Amino acid sequence: MNKINCDVAIIGAGPAGLAAAVEASSQGLSVAVFDKRNKTGGLRNGGIGPFAVESSLQERSFVDLSKEQAFNYMMEFTHWTTNARLVSEYINLSADTIDWLESMGIKFESVSAYYKGGKQTQHNFNHKGKNIAEVLTERANACGVVFHLESTVQELTVQDGAVVGLSGTDRAGGPFSVSARAVVVATGGFSGSPEMVHDAGYTMDQDIMYTFDMSETCGDGLKMIWAVGGQKAPMMMDTYVGLTKGYGGPLGTAPALACLRQPVNLMVNQKGQRFMREDLCTNPGYTGNAVHAQYQGCAVSLLDEAMYQQYLEDQRLHPSGPPMDSNPDPNAPPREPEPFERFNGIPMEEIIAQARAEGCADFFMADTLEEFAAQANIPLDALKETLAEYNAMCENREDPIFHKSPKFLHPIRGPKYYGARFFCDTYGGLGGVKINHKAQVLNDQEDPIPGLYCAGNDANTIYGNSYPFYLCGNTSSFALNSGRLAGKAICKQLL
């Protein structure tokens, strides 16, 4: 058996594990990182631009948001059901983490909000340069961190009530054991476990779809922590509204299908009933919640030919999304295309026709309302009644039921109709383990388990039950900052 000795053993080489590794190793502690994948970075190569408050970039961009305001929003958003001290420590560290990443080579260029009305808290970096995982891995290597990739950790080692190491199998299938003074679990959550996803209120490929492959995040870290007495914490899916599997994208739809998710469209459930103000679609979290609450956990968006042609004209005059890079970096490494990019440049009606020809039952294109209702499996009489009520409100420029903005009230009259069935999509499973503000794992008596820390998605219980899209970049940022909290606490404990 291969035996390894170190000060700190970290399970998971995603952003949380890498951040913990850099913090601990930079102070002189010996660190070993284990990951069953063959590379560092986790599911999304370190994540998107992270959330921060009161960063220097926000100050230069005149963003009016203080740490106090962000803290109050988060606590009111969760009705004070989450760990206020952990939320405070996370928010207070966030701007420093931007500086910390910049010192390692990440080039932050702008701050942005996820939707109109949200705050500019996402820090966008230059994707022509190195990503967050790459710079953290380079710094970890420079600090002497030893990476054991394609190595699967199977259990934690406990002695006299303290976690003192771990054991598992290496890339060759041989056993190994690790003796450590502290262990950090940062395995990325449970989104790949059908059972855990179901316990969180969803059924994979039924009422929740996956744009990105998350099969490797199976809740292994949670199970290991629970096995040694770690307290179970609430678990939630980080969801947003999206199309059926294979057709989603960053905002829930592949960009070529964005017409299907517009505030002017009508949204009905499988009973043919309207259930929300459709202009809420700019908040993907709230819309996902509303859709998930419907019968069969889905809903159908409906528009007609006139609305589609108007959308195309608006796009021609005012293109949305980032501009095409006309001067790509010839030295940039090859990039694996995103799963939704295969639709680029293809008209929506062609994508729908092809999807239907391939047997996909979640896209609709019909010459009559009767045909549309049949394709969508919606009761025709109910749909006609809903559409008549909705069109009357459009004529009156007022929605007295859900108070949709008058500028988005456009009657739907045909003759041709388009639509799609929407579900929840996800960025992953969050929570499962209770930690304190030092990222120490707590037992059922609310006492820290000596030697055991947790960071990232496994420990992210700060959102209540819905992701706060108002403060975007949050999940990636919590991974980085909770990893740093763990690393800092370990250094204070061991040095």
Tab-separated table of C-alpha atoms in Angstrom:
chain	number	residue	atom	x	y	z
A	1	MET	CA	0.000	0.000	0.000
A	2	ASN	CA	1.246	3.469	-0.912
A	3	LYS	CA	1.491	5.624	2.221
A	4	ILE	CA	1.483	9.427	1.998
A	5	ASN	CA	2.207	11.923	4.765
A	6	CYS	CA	1.275	15.599	4.606
A	7	ASP	CA	-0.016	18.438	6.700
A	8	VAL	CA	-3.176	18.958	4.642
A	9	ALA	CA	-5.017	16.477	2.425
A	10	ILE	CA	-7.617	17.934	0.057
A	11	ILE	CA	-10.243	15.883	-1.745
A	12	GLY	CA	-11.212	17.630	-4.961
A	13	ALA	CA	-9.188	19.786	-7.352
A	14	GLY	CA	-11.969	22.182	-8.332
A	15	PRO	CA	-11.922	25.889	-7.414
A	16	ALA	CA	-12.631	25.243	-3.711
A	17	GLY	CA	-9.932	22.599	-3.336
A	18	LEU	CA	-7.412	24.599	-5.342
A	19	ALA	CA	-8.073	27.756	-3.317
A	20	ALA	CA	-7.587	25.839	-0.058
A	21	ALA	CA	-4.404	24.258	-1.431
A	22	VAL	CA	-2.890	27.604	-2.410
A	23	GLU	CA	-3.781	29.240	0.918
A	24	ALA	CA	-2.292	26.411	2.984
A	25	SER	CA	0.808	25.742	0.879
A	26	SER	CA	1.698	29.423	0.561
A	27	GLN	CA	2.142	29.476	4.352
A	28	GLY	CA	4.548	26.552	4.260
A	29	LEU	CA	2.242	23.615	4.970
A	30	SER	CA	2.713	20.452	2.928
A	31	VAL	CA	-0.406	19.794	0.848
A	32	ALA	CA	-1.605	16.808	-1.188
A	33	VAL	CA	-4.648	17.095	-3.467
A	34	PHE	CA	-6.643	14.092	-4.692
A	35	ASP	CA	-9.124	14.042	-7.574
A	36	LYS	CA	-10.681	11.193	-9.532
A	37	ARG	CA	-10.527	13.245	-12.744
A	38	ASN	CA	-7.422	13.434	-14.904
A	39	LYS	CA	-7.121	17.212	-14.607
A	40	THR	CA	-7.696	20.027	-12.170
A	41	GLY	CA	-10.488	22.597	-12.384
A	42	GLY	CA	-13.644	20.676	-11.515
A	43	LEU	CA	-16.642	20.555	-13.800
A	44	ARG	CA	-16.238	24.059	-15.278
A	45	ASN	CA	-12.484	24.744	-15.185
A	46	GLY	CA	-12.677	26.900	-12.100
A	47	GLY	CA	-16.044	28.440	-12.789
A	48	ILE	CA	-17.337	31.653	-14.319
A	49	GLY	CA	-16.484	35.153	-13.183
A	50	PRO	CA	-16.858	35.233	-9.393
A	51	PHE	CA	-19.085	37.427	-7.259
A	52	ALA	CA	-17.487	40.126	-5.131
A	53	VAL	CA	-18.520	43.298	-3.312
A	54	GLU	CA	-16.525	46.525	-2.971
A	55	SER	CA	-13.786	45.359	-5.321
A	56	SER	CA	-11.506	47.923	-6.949
A	57	LEU	CA	-13.048	47.109	-10.341
A	58	GLN	CA	-16.539	47.824	-8.995
A	59	GLU	CA	-15.339	51.092	-7.536
A	60	ARG	CA	-13.879	52.103	-10.914
A	61	SER	CA	-17.179	51.101	-12.542
A	62	PHE	CA	-19.250	53.124	-10.017
A	63	VAL	CA	-21.170	50.085	-8.766
A	64	ASP	CA	-23.371	51.201	-5.905
A	65	LEU	CA	-23.352	48.156	-3.621
A	66	SER	CA	-21.744	47.813	-0.208
A	67	LYS	CA	-20.856	44.729	1.798
A	68	GLU	CA	-23.542	45.721	4.266
A	69	GLN	CA	-26.176	45.921	1.522
A	70	ALA	CA	-25.118	42.587	0.039
A	71	PHE	CA	-25.195	40.943	3.467
A	72	ASN	CA	-28.638	42.343	4.258
A	73	TYR	CA	-29.953	41.219	0.873
A	74	MET	CA	-28.643	37.677	1.317
A	75	MET	CA	-30.079	37.322	4.802
A	76	GLU	CA	-33.454	38.774	3.850
A	77	PHE	CA	-33.498	36.621	0.698
A	78	THR	CA	-33.140	33.514	2.900
A	79	HIS	CA	-35.373	34.892	5.698
A	80	TRP	CA	-32.403	34.546	8.083
A	81	THR	CA	-32.520	30.765	7.846
A	82	THR	CA	-28.823	30.479	6.937
A	83	ASN	CA	-25.573	30.903	8.881
A	84	ALA	CA	-25.207	34.681	9.106
A	85	ARG	CA	-21.581	34.556	10.263
A	86	LEU	CA	-20.615	32.333	7.321
A	87	VAL	CA	-22.424	34.671	4.904
A	88	SER	CA	-20.632	37.664	6.432
A	89	GLU	CA	-17.182	36.071	6.278
A	90	TYR	CA	-17.777	35.054	2.667
A	91	ILE	CA	-18.937	38.484	1.521
A	92	ASN	CA	-16.209	40.315	3.439
A	93	LEU	CA	-13.480	38.159	1.854
A	94	SER	CA	-14.848	38.366	-1.689
A	95	ALA	CA	-13.136	41.573	-2.853
A	96	ASP	CA	-9.808	40.422	-1.452
A	97	THR	CA	-10.190	37.209	-3.450
A	98	ILE	CA	-10.440	39.236	-6.671
A	99	ASP	CA	-7.132	40.943	-5.775
A	100	TRP	CA	-5.686	37.552	-4.835
A	101	LEU	CA	-6.587	36.084	-8.225
A	102	GLU	CA	-5.299	39.151	-10.056
A	103	SER	CA	-1.960	38.789	-8.285
A	104	MET	CA	-1.692	35.329	-9.846
A	105	GLY	CA	-2.467	36.454	-13.386
A	106	ILE	CA	-6.255	36.518	-13.846
A	107	LYS	CA	-7.178	39.637	-15.816
A	108	PHE	CA	-10.581	40.919	-14.726
A	109	GLU	CA	-12.002	43.269	-17.332
A	110	SER	CA	-15.576	44.114	-16.356
A	111	VAL	CA	-18.360	43.599	-13.868
A	112	SER	CA	-21.860	42.637	-14.904
A	113	ALA	CA	-25.317	41.644	-13.726
A	114	TYR	CA	-27.084	38.506	-14.874
A	115	TYR	CA	-30.287	40.338	-15.728
A	116	LYS	CA	-31.715	43.852	-15.796
A	117	GLY	CA	-32.302	44.920	-12.218
A	118	GLY	CA	-29.585	42.724	-10.750
A	119	LYS	CA	-26.372	44.074	-9.290
A	120	GLN	CA	-23.023	44.111	-11.098
A	121	THR	CA	-21.292	41.548	-8.917
A	122	GLN	CA	-19.957	39.080	-11.503
A	123	HIS	CA	-16.299	39.772	-12.290
A	124	ASN	CA	-15.592	38.814	-15.881
A	125	PHE	CA	-12.083	37.855	-16.871
A	126	ASN	CA	-10.255	37.715	-20.182
A	127	HIS	CA	-10.918	34.244	-21.578
A	128	LYS	CA	-8.025	34.609	-24.020
A	129	GLY	CA	-5.750	34.317	-21.015
A	130	LYS	CA	-5.557	31.626	-18.371
A	131	ASN	CA	-8.656	30.554	-16.494
A	132	ILE	CA	-8.997	30.455	-12.730
A	133	ALA	CA	-8.172	26.760	-12.437
A	134	GLU	CA	-5.004	27.162	-14.472
A	135	VAL	CA	-3.576	30.020	-12.405
A	136	LEU	CA	-4.451	28.319	-9.112
A	137	THR	CA	-2.902	25.061	-10.285
A	138	GLU	CA	0.274	26.854	-11.358
A	139	ARG	CA	0.532	28.649	-8.009
A	140	ALA	CA	-0.147	25.413	-6.118
A	141	ASN	CA	2.605	23.640	-8.048
A	142	ALA	CA	4.995	26.513	-7.336
A	143	CYS	CA	4.193	26.188	-3.629
A	144	GLY	CA	4.971	22.471	-3.632
A	145	VAL	CA	1.467	21.029	-3.681
A	146	VAL	CA	1.460	17.402	-4.836
A	147	PHE	CA	-1.455	16.411	-7.076
A	148	HIS	CA	-2.719	12.836	-7.185
A	149	LEU	CA	-5.082	12.775	-10.168
A	150	GLU	CA	-7.200	9.809	-11.248
A	151	SER	CA	-7.163	8.821	-7.587
A	152	THR	CA	-10.431	7.992	-5.848
A	153	VAL	CA	-10.776	8.701	-2.129
A	154	GLN	CA	-13.122	6.222	-0.490
A	155	GLU	CA	-13.166	7.038	3.217
A	156	LEU	CA	-11.865	9.324	5.913
A	157	THR	CA	-9.648	8.040	8.708
A	158	VAL	CA	-10.739	8.813	12.268
A	159	GLN	CA	-8.678	8.455	15.423
A	160	ASP	CA	-9.914	9.475	18.883
A	161	GLY	CA	-12.740	11.501	17.316
A	162	ALA	CA	-10.480	13.465	14.961
A	163	VAL	CA	-10.045	13.081	11.217
A	164	VAL	CA	-6.384	12.212	10.656
A	165	GLY	CA	-6.295	11.140	7.026
A	166	LEU	CA	-8.000	9.242	4.252
A	167	SER	CA	-7.678	6.197	2.020
A	168	GLY	CA	-8.580	5.178	-1.511
A	169	THR	CA	-7.273	3.767	-4.781
A	170	ASP	CA	-4.839	5.337	-7.229
A	171	ARG	CA	-4.917	5.488	-11.042
A	172	ALA	CA	-3.445	1.988	-11.272
A	173	GLY	CA	-6.104	0.584	-8.972
A	174	GLY	CA	-3.716	0.156	-6.075
A	175	PRO	CA	-4.657	1.188	-2.527
A	176	PHE	CA	-3.187	4.231	-0.808
A	177	SER	CA	-3.522	5.785	2.623
A	178	VAL	CA	-2.814	9.324	3.754
A	179	SER	CA	-1.854	10.618	7.172
A	180	ALA	CA	-2.712	14.307	7.534
A	181	ARG	CA	-3.166	16.909	10.234
A	182	ALA	CA	-6.210	18.340	8.435
A	183	VAL	CA	-8.504	17.177	5.639
A	184	VAL	CA	-10.586	19.395	3.338
A	185	VAL	CA	-13.503	17.863	1.424
A	186	ALA	CA	-14.365	19.803	-1.756
A	187	THR	CA	-15.856	17.247	-4.126
A	188	GLY	CA	-18.332	19.469	-5.987
A	189	GLY	CA	-21.736	18.386	-4.737
A	190	PHE	CA	-24.235	15.687	-5.639
A	191	SER	CA	-25.705	16.588	-9.035
A	192	GLY	CA	-24.639	13.252	-10.541
A	193	SER	CA	-26.539	11.173	-7.983
A	194	PRO	CA	-30.139	10.464	-9.066
A	195	GLU	CA	-31.070	9.524	-5.504
A	196	MET	CA	-29.720	12.711	-3.940
A	197	VAL	CA	-31.186	14.858	-6.709
A	198	HIS	CA	-34.549	13.217	-6.033
A	199	ASP	CA	-34.182	13.907	-2.310
A	200	ALA	CA	-33.639	17.563	-3.232
A	201	GLY	CA	-37.007	17.571	-5.031
A	202	TYR	CA	-36.203	16.761	-8.668
A	203	THR	CA	-36.016	13.797	-11.026
A	204	MET	CA	-33.190	13.774	-13.551
A	205	ASP	CA	-34.283	13.965	-17.218
A	206	GLN	CA	-37.885	14.375	-16.109
A	207	ASP	CA	-38.305	17.746	-14.415
A	208	ILE	CA	-34.653	18.789	-14.387
A	209	MET	CA	-32.306	18.790	-17.379
A	210	TYR	CA	-28.545	19.105	-17.643
A	211	THR	CA	-26.814	21.253	-20.241
A	212	PHE	CA	-23.446	20.323	-18.779
A	213	ASP	CA	-22.277	16.833	-17.815
A	214	MET	CA	-22.204	16.449	-14.027
A	215	SER	CA	-22.092	12.676	-13.781
A	216	GLU	CA	-18.846	12.663	-11.797
A	217	THR	CA	-20.213	14.706	-8.876
A	218	CYS	CA	-22.025	11.896	-7.098
A	219	GLY	CA	-22.027	13.115	-3.507
A	220	ASP	CA	-18.991	11.021	-2.559
A	221	GLY	CA	-17.654	13.708	-0.255
A	222	LEU	CA	-20.982	14.124	1.508
A	223	LYS	CA	-21.218	10.407	2.193
A	224	MET	CA	-17.692	10.319	3.611
A	225	ILE	CA	-18.427	13.232	5.920
A	226	TRP	CA	-21.754	11.796	7.081
A	227	ALA	CA	-20.034	8.474	7.798
A	228	VAL	CA	-17.755	10.127	10.372
A	229	GLY	CA	-20.516	12.068	12.107
A	230	GLY	CA	-20.765	15.260	10.066
A	231	GLN	CA	-24.132	16.955	10.430
A	232	LYS	CA	-26.422	16.756	7.436
A	233	ALA	CA	-27.565	20.120	6.104
A	234	PRO	CA	-30.318	21.140	3.669
A	235	MET	CA	-29.644	20.285	0.021
A	236	MET	CA	-30.858	22.190	-3.013
A	237	MET	CA	-30.374	22.214	-6.760
A	238	ASP	CA	-28.874	25.374	-8.241
A	239	THR	CA	-31.549	25.711	-10.909
A	240	TYR	CA	-32.691	28.014	-13.674
A	241	VAL	CA	-35.328	27.638	-16.362
A	242	GLY	CA	-34.177	25.863	-19.510
A	243	LEU	CA	-35.042	23.776	-22.533
A	244	THR	CA	-35.027	20.008	-22.737
A	245	LYS	CA	-31.759	18.086	-22.560
A	246	GLY	CA	-29.385	18.884	-25.393
A	247	TYR	CA	-30.890	22.265	-26.265
A	248	GLY	CA	-29.999	24.367	-23.245
A	249	GLY	CA	-27.399	27.060	-22.878
A	250	PRO	CA	-25.972	29.629	-20.436
A	251	LEU	CA	-29.308	31.432	-20.086
A	252	GLY	CA	-31.448	28.304	-20.344
A	253	THR	CA	-31.642	28.092	-24.121
A	254	ALA	CA	-29.050	27.685	-26.819
A	255	PRO	CA	-28.550	31.219	-28.200
A	256	ALA	CA	-30.093	30.181	-31.528
A	257	LEU	CA	-33.295	29.296	-29.645
A	258	ALA	CA	-33.496	32.432	-27.501
A	259	CYS	CA	-36.717	33.480	-29.254
A	260	LEU	CA	-38.482	30.722	-27.328
A	261	ARG	CA	-37.733	32.448	-24.036
A	262	GLN	CA	-38.797	36.049	-24.436
A	263	PRO	CA	-40.971	38.236	-22.173
A	264	VAL	CA	-43.530	38.767	-24.954
A	265	ASN	CA	-44.315	35.038	-25.201
A	266	LEU	CA	-47.183	33.301	-23.429
A	267	MET	CA	-46.308	30.610	-20.868
A	268	VAL	CA	-48.829	27.945	-19.865
A	269	ASN	CA	-48.648	24.730	-17.895
A	270	GLN	CA	-49.670	21.291	-19.145
A	271	LYS	CA	-53.262	22.053	-18.156
A	272	GLY	CA	-53.294	25.002	-20.543
A	273	GLN	CA	-53.324	27.549	-17.722
A	274	ARG	CA	-51.242	30.675	-17.448
A	275	PHE	CA	-49.399	30.749	-14.109
A	276	MET	CA	-46.865	33.600	-14.116
A	277	ARG	CA	-45.950	36.972	-15.580
A	278	GLU	CA	-43.801	36.030	-18.527
A	279	ASP	CA	-41.511	39.054	-18.252
A	280	LEU	CA	-40.165	37.386	-15.103
A	281	CYS	CA	-38.145	35.211	-17.490
A	282	THR	CA	-35.276	37.693	-17.109
A	283	ASN	CA	-34.816	36.188	-13.634
A	284	PRO	CA	-34.011	32.557	-14.502
A	285	GLY	CA	-34.137	31.406	-10.898
A	286	TYR	CA	-37.614	32.701	-10.124
A	287	THR	CA	-38.933	31.456	-13.470
A	288	GLY	CA	-37.420	28.038	-12.812
A	289	ASN	CA	-39.180	27.915	-9.448
A	290	ALA	CA	-42.509	28.842	-11.028
A	291	VAL	CA	-42.139	26.231	-13.780
A	292	HIS	CA	-41.053	23.508	-11.359
A	293	ALA	CA	-44.139	24.128	-9.214
A	294	GLN	CA	-46.447	23.228	-12.133
A	295	TYR	CA	-47.984	19.884	-12.984
A	296	GLN	CA	-45.249	17.542	-14.240
A	297	GLY	CA	-42.654	20.199	-13.390
A	298	CYS	CA	-42.682	21.875	-16.789
A	299	ALA	CA	-44.390	24.554	-18.875
A	300	VAL	CA	-44.876	25.516	-22.523
A	301	SER	CA	-43.874	28.781	-24.154
A	302	LEU	CA	-46.008	29.937	-27.101
A	303	LEU	CA	-45.502	32.597	-29.776
A	304	ASP	CA	-46.738	33.158	-33.311
A	305	GLU	CA	-45.139	33.970	-36.667
A	306	ALA	CA	-45.532	37.735	-36.269
A	307	MET	CA	-43.694	37.656	-32.940
A	308	TYR	CA	-40.939	35.479	-34.408
A	309	GLN	CA	-40.410	37.835	-37.337
A	310	GLN	CA	-40.352	40.818	-34.974
A	311	TYR	CA	-37.718	39.052	-32.874
A	312	LEU	CA	-35.562	38.451	-35.958
A	313	GLU	CA	-35.842	42.106	-36.951
A	314	ASP	CA	-34.951	43.256	-33.433
A	315	GLN	CA	-31.927	40.969	-33.479
A	316	ARG	CA	-30.855	42.362	-36.826
A	317	LEU	CA	-31.060	45.926	-35.543
A	318	HIS	CA	-29.781	45.244	-32.016
A	319	PRO	CA	-27.799	41.971	-31.838
A	320	SER	CA	-27.686	40.421	-28.374
A	321	GLY	CA	-24.847	38.479	-26.819
A	322	PRO	CA	-21.113	38.980	-27.157
A	323	PRO	CA	-19.743	39.973	-30.570
A	324	MET	CA	-17.944	37.379	-32.647
A	325	ASP	CA	-14.186	37.476	-32.130
A	326	SER	CA	-12.831	38.673	-35.470
A	327	ASN	CA	-9.243	38.560	-34.252
A	328	PRO	CA	-8.787	35.322	-32.308
A	329	ASP	CA	-5.550	34.658	-30.480
A	330	PRO	CA	-3.545	32.249	-32.685
A	331	ASN	CA	-1.608	31.060	-29.639
A	332	ALA	CA	-4.694	30.231	-27.583
A	333	PRO	CA	-5.038	26.533	-26.700
A	334	PRO	CA	-7.813	24.587	-28.442
A	335	ARG	CA	-11.153	24.849	-26.667
A	336	GLU	CA	-13.776	22.156	-26.423
A	337	PRO	CA	-17.014	23.609	-27.843
A	338	GLU	CA	-19.928	24.055	-25.499
A	339	PRO	CA	-22.784	21.585	-26.051
A	340	PHE	CA	-25.147	24.279	-27.348
A	341	GLU	CA	-22.742	25.725	-29.931
A	342	ARG	CA	-23.695	23.132	-32.549
A	343	PHE	CA	-26.786	25.249	-33.288
A	344	ASN	CA	-24.869	28.439	-34.087
A	345	GLY	CA	-26.020	29.995	-37.341
A	346	ILE	CA	-29.058	27.714	-37.790
A	347	PRO	CA	-32.532	29.327	-37.923
A	348	MET	CA	-34.876	28.432	-35.086
A	349	GLU	CA	-37.491	26.824	-37.324
A	350	GLU	CA	-34.871	24.475	-38.788
A	351	ILE	CA	-33.709	23.428	-35.324
A	352	ILE	CA	-37.299	22.741	-34.273
A	353	ALA	CA	-38.042	20.780	-37.428
A	354	GLN	CA	-34.922	18.676	-37.008
A	355	ALA	CA	-35.631	18.055	-33.322
A	356	ARG	CA	-39.142	16.875	-34.086
A	357	ALA	CA	-37.892	14.685	-36.928
A	358	GLU	CA	-35.503	13.047	-34.463
A	359	GLY	CA	-38.372	12.266	-32.097
A	360	CYS	CA	-38.007	15.122	-29.608
A	361	ALA	CA	-41.457	15.795	-28.139
A	362	ASP	CA	-40.557	19.104	-26.484
A	363	PHE	CA	-40.605	21.440	-29.520
A	364	PHE	CA	-43.689	22.545	-31.419
A	365	MET	CA	-44.359	24.185	-34.782
A	366	ALA	CA	-47.897	24.226	-36.104
A	367	ASP	CA	-50.136	26.025	-38.585
A	368	THR	CA	-53.148	25.975	-36.254
A	369	LEU	CA	-53.757	26.252	-32.535
A	370	GLU	CA	-55.454	22.843	-32.632
A	371	GLU	CA	-52.323	21.259	-34.049
A	372	PHE	CA	-50.131	23.084	-31.529
A	373	ALA	CA	-52.224	21.866	-28.580
A	374	ALA	CA	-52.022	18.302	-29.868
A	375	GLN	CA	-48.237	18.479	-30.252
A	376	ALA	CA	-47.803	19.935	-26.763
A	377	ASN	CA	-50.352	17.555	-25.200
A	378	ILE	CA	-52.347	20.484	-23.793
A	379	PRO	CA	-56.170	20.465	-23.569
A	380	LEU	CA	-57.348	22.524	-26.527
A	381	ASP	CA	-60.374	24.062	-24.813
A	382	ALA	CA	-58.265	25.232	-21.862
A	383	LEU	CA	-55.622	26.678	-24.178
A	384	LYS	CA	-58.248	28.536	-26.213
A	385	GLU	CA	-59.774	29.973	-23.045
A	386	THR	CA	-56.376	31.081	-21.733
A	387	LEU	CA	-55.398	32.612	-25.060
A	388	ALA	CA	-58.680	34.508	-25.346
A	389	GLU	CA	-58.227	35.931	-21.849
A	390	TYR	CA	-54.596	36.811	-22.562
A	391	ASN	CA	-55.305	38.467	-25.908
A	392	ALA	CA	-58.028	40.571	-24.300
A	393	MET	CA	-55.507	41.807	-21.744
A	394	CYS	CA	-53.093	42.592	-24.567
A	395	GLU	CA	-55.748	44.647	-26.320
A	396	ASN	CA	-56.400	46.552	-23.084
A	397	ARG	CA	-52.645	46.909	-22.422
A	398	GLU	CA	-53.143	45.716	-18.859
A	399	ASP	CA	-52.582	42.414	-17.054
A	400	PRO	CA	-54.723	42.612	-13.887
A	401	ILE	CA	-53.891	38.994	-12.975
A	402	PHE	CA	-50.075	38.786	-12.853
A	403	HIS	CA	-49.241	42.425	-13.743
A	404	LYS	CA	-46.989	41.736	-16.703
A	405	SER	CA	-45.523	44.962	-18.066
A	406	PRO	CA	-47.773	46.453	-20.777
A	407	LYS	CA	-44.852	46.799	-23.204
A	408	PHE	CA	-44.616	42.986	-23.335
A	409	LEU	CA	-48.353	42.394	-23.874
A	410	HIS	CA	-48.545	41.280	-27.522
A	411	PRO	CA	-51.577	39.335	-28.769
A	412	ILE	CA	-50.992	35.877	-30.214
A	413	ARG	CA	-53.228	35.226	-33.218
A	414	GLY	CA	-51.345	32.923	-35.561
A	415	PRO	CA	-51.646	31.659	-38.192
A	416	LYS	CA	-48.365	29.865	-37.478
A	417	TYR	CA	-47.325	28.964	-33.943
A	418	TYR	CA	-43.972	28.053	-32.366
A	419	GLY	CA	-43.171	26.818	-28.908
A	420	ALA	CA	-41.163	24.622	-26.591
A	421	ARG	CA	-41.471	22.860	-23.287
A	422	PHE	CA	-39.368	24.319	-20.486
A	423	PHE	CA	-38.029	22.607	-17.384
A	424	CYS	CA	-35.418	23.387	-14.763
A	425	ASP	CA	-31.774	23.181	-15.775
A	426	THR	CA	-28.994	23.188	-13.210
A	427	TYR	CA	-25.482	24.284	-12.392
A	428	GLY	CA	-25.242	21.579	-9.732
A	429	GLY	CA	-26.330	20.358	-6.331
A	430	LEU	CA	-25.546	22.506	-3.289
A	431	GLY	CA	-25.319	21.697	0.395
A	432	GLY	CA	-25.457	18.559	2.468
A	433	VAL	CA	-22.863	19.371	5.113
A	434	LYS	CA	-23.046	21.950	7.866
A	435	ILE	CA	-19.951	24.060	8.441
A	436	ASN	CA	-19.152	27.088	10.567
A	437	HIS	CA	-17.592	30.343	9.402
A	438	LYS	CA	-14.139	28.735	9.544
A	439	ALA	CA	-15.272	25.974	7.138
A	440	GLN	CA	-15.011	23.404	9.936
A	441	VAL	CA	-17.473	20.513	9.639
A	442	LEU	CA	-19.911	20.395	12.559
A	443	ASN	CA	-21.366	17.303	14.214
A	444	ASP	CA	-24.929	16.914	15.459
A	445	GLN	CA	-24.000	18.724	18.669
A	446	GLU	CA	-22.838	21.736	16.604
A	447	ASP	CA	-19.212	21.102	17.599
A	448	PRO	CA	-16.398	21.064	15.030
A	449	ILE	CA	-15.026	17.658	14.112
A	450	PRO	CA	-11.279	18.066	14.730
A	451	GLY	CA	-9.247	18.011	11.564
A	452	LEU	CA	-12.191	18.090	9.127
A	453	TYR	CA	-13.096	20.986	6.825
A	454	CYS	CA	-15.455	21.328	3.865
A	455	ALA	CA	-15.694	23.903	1.062
A	456	GLY	CA	-17.490	24.583	-2.207
A	457	ASN	CA	-20.769	23.037	-3.318
A	458	ASP	CA	-20.662	20.348	-0.621
A	459	ALA	CA	-20.934	23.047	2.048
A	460	ASN	CA	-22.908	25.754	0.224
A	461	THR	CA	-26.025	26.186	2.341
A	462	ILE	CA	-26.180	29.992	2.228
A	463	TYR	CA	-28.974	30.488	-0.354
A	464	GLY	CA	-31.977	29.014	1.442
A	465	ASN	CA	-33.621	27.160	-1.430
A	466	SER	CA	-33.060	29.429	-4.452
A	467	TYR	CA	-29.936	30.788	-6.094
A	468	PRO	CA	-29.724	34.603	-5.668
A	469	PHE	CA	-29.398	35.696	-9.310
A	470	TYR	CA	-29.638	39.304	-8.100
A	471	LEU	CA	-26.017	38.856	-6.913
A	472	CYS	CA	-24.585	36.794	-9.744
A	473	GLY	CA	-21.349	34.825	-9.788
A	474	ASN	CA	-22.202	33.492	-6.359
A	475	THR	CA	-21.630	29.737	-6.607
A	476	SER	CA	-18.178	30.066	-8.170
A	477	SER	CA	-17.284	32.725	-5.643
A	478	PHE	CA	-18.455	30.690	-2.660
A	479	ALA	CA	-16.254	27.824	-3.815
A	480	LEU	CA	-13.190	30.069	-4.010
A	481	ASN	CA	-13.871	31.946	-0.811
A	482	SER	CA	-14.883	28.960	1.310
A	483	GLY	CA	-11.736	27.198	0.090
A	484	ARG	CA	-9.721	30.185	1.234
A	485	LEU	CA	-11.562	30.237	4.567
A	486	ALA	CA	-10.643	26.590	5.091
A	487	GLY	CA	-7.010	27.187	4.147
A	488	LYS	CA	-6.717	30.199	6.423
A	489	ALA	CA	-8.325	28.379	9.368
A	490	ILE	CA	-6.002	25.393	8.927
A	491	CYS	CA	-2.946	27.631	8.856
A	492	LYS	CA	-4.088	29.366	12.037
A	493	GLN	CA	-4.663	25.991	13.681
A	494	LEU	CA	-1.441	24.269	12.592
A	495	LEU	CA	1.151	27.056	12.422
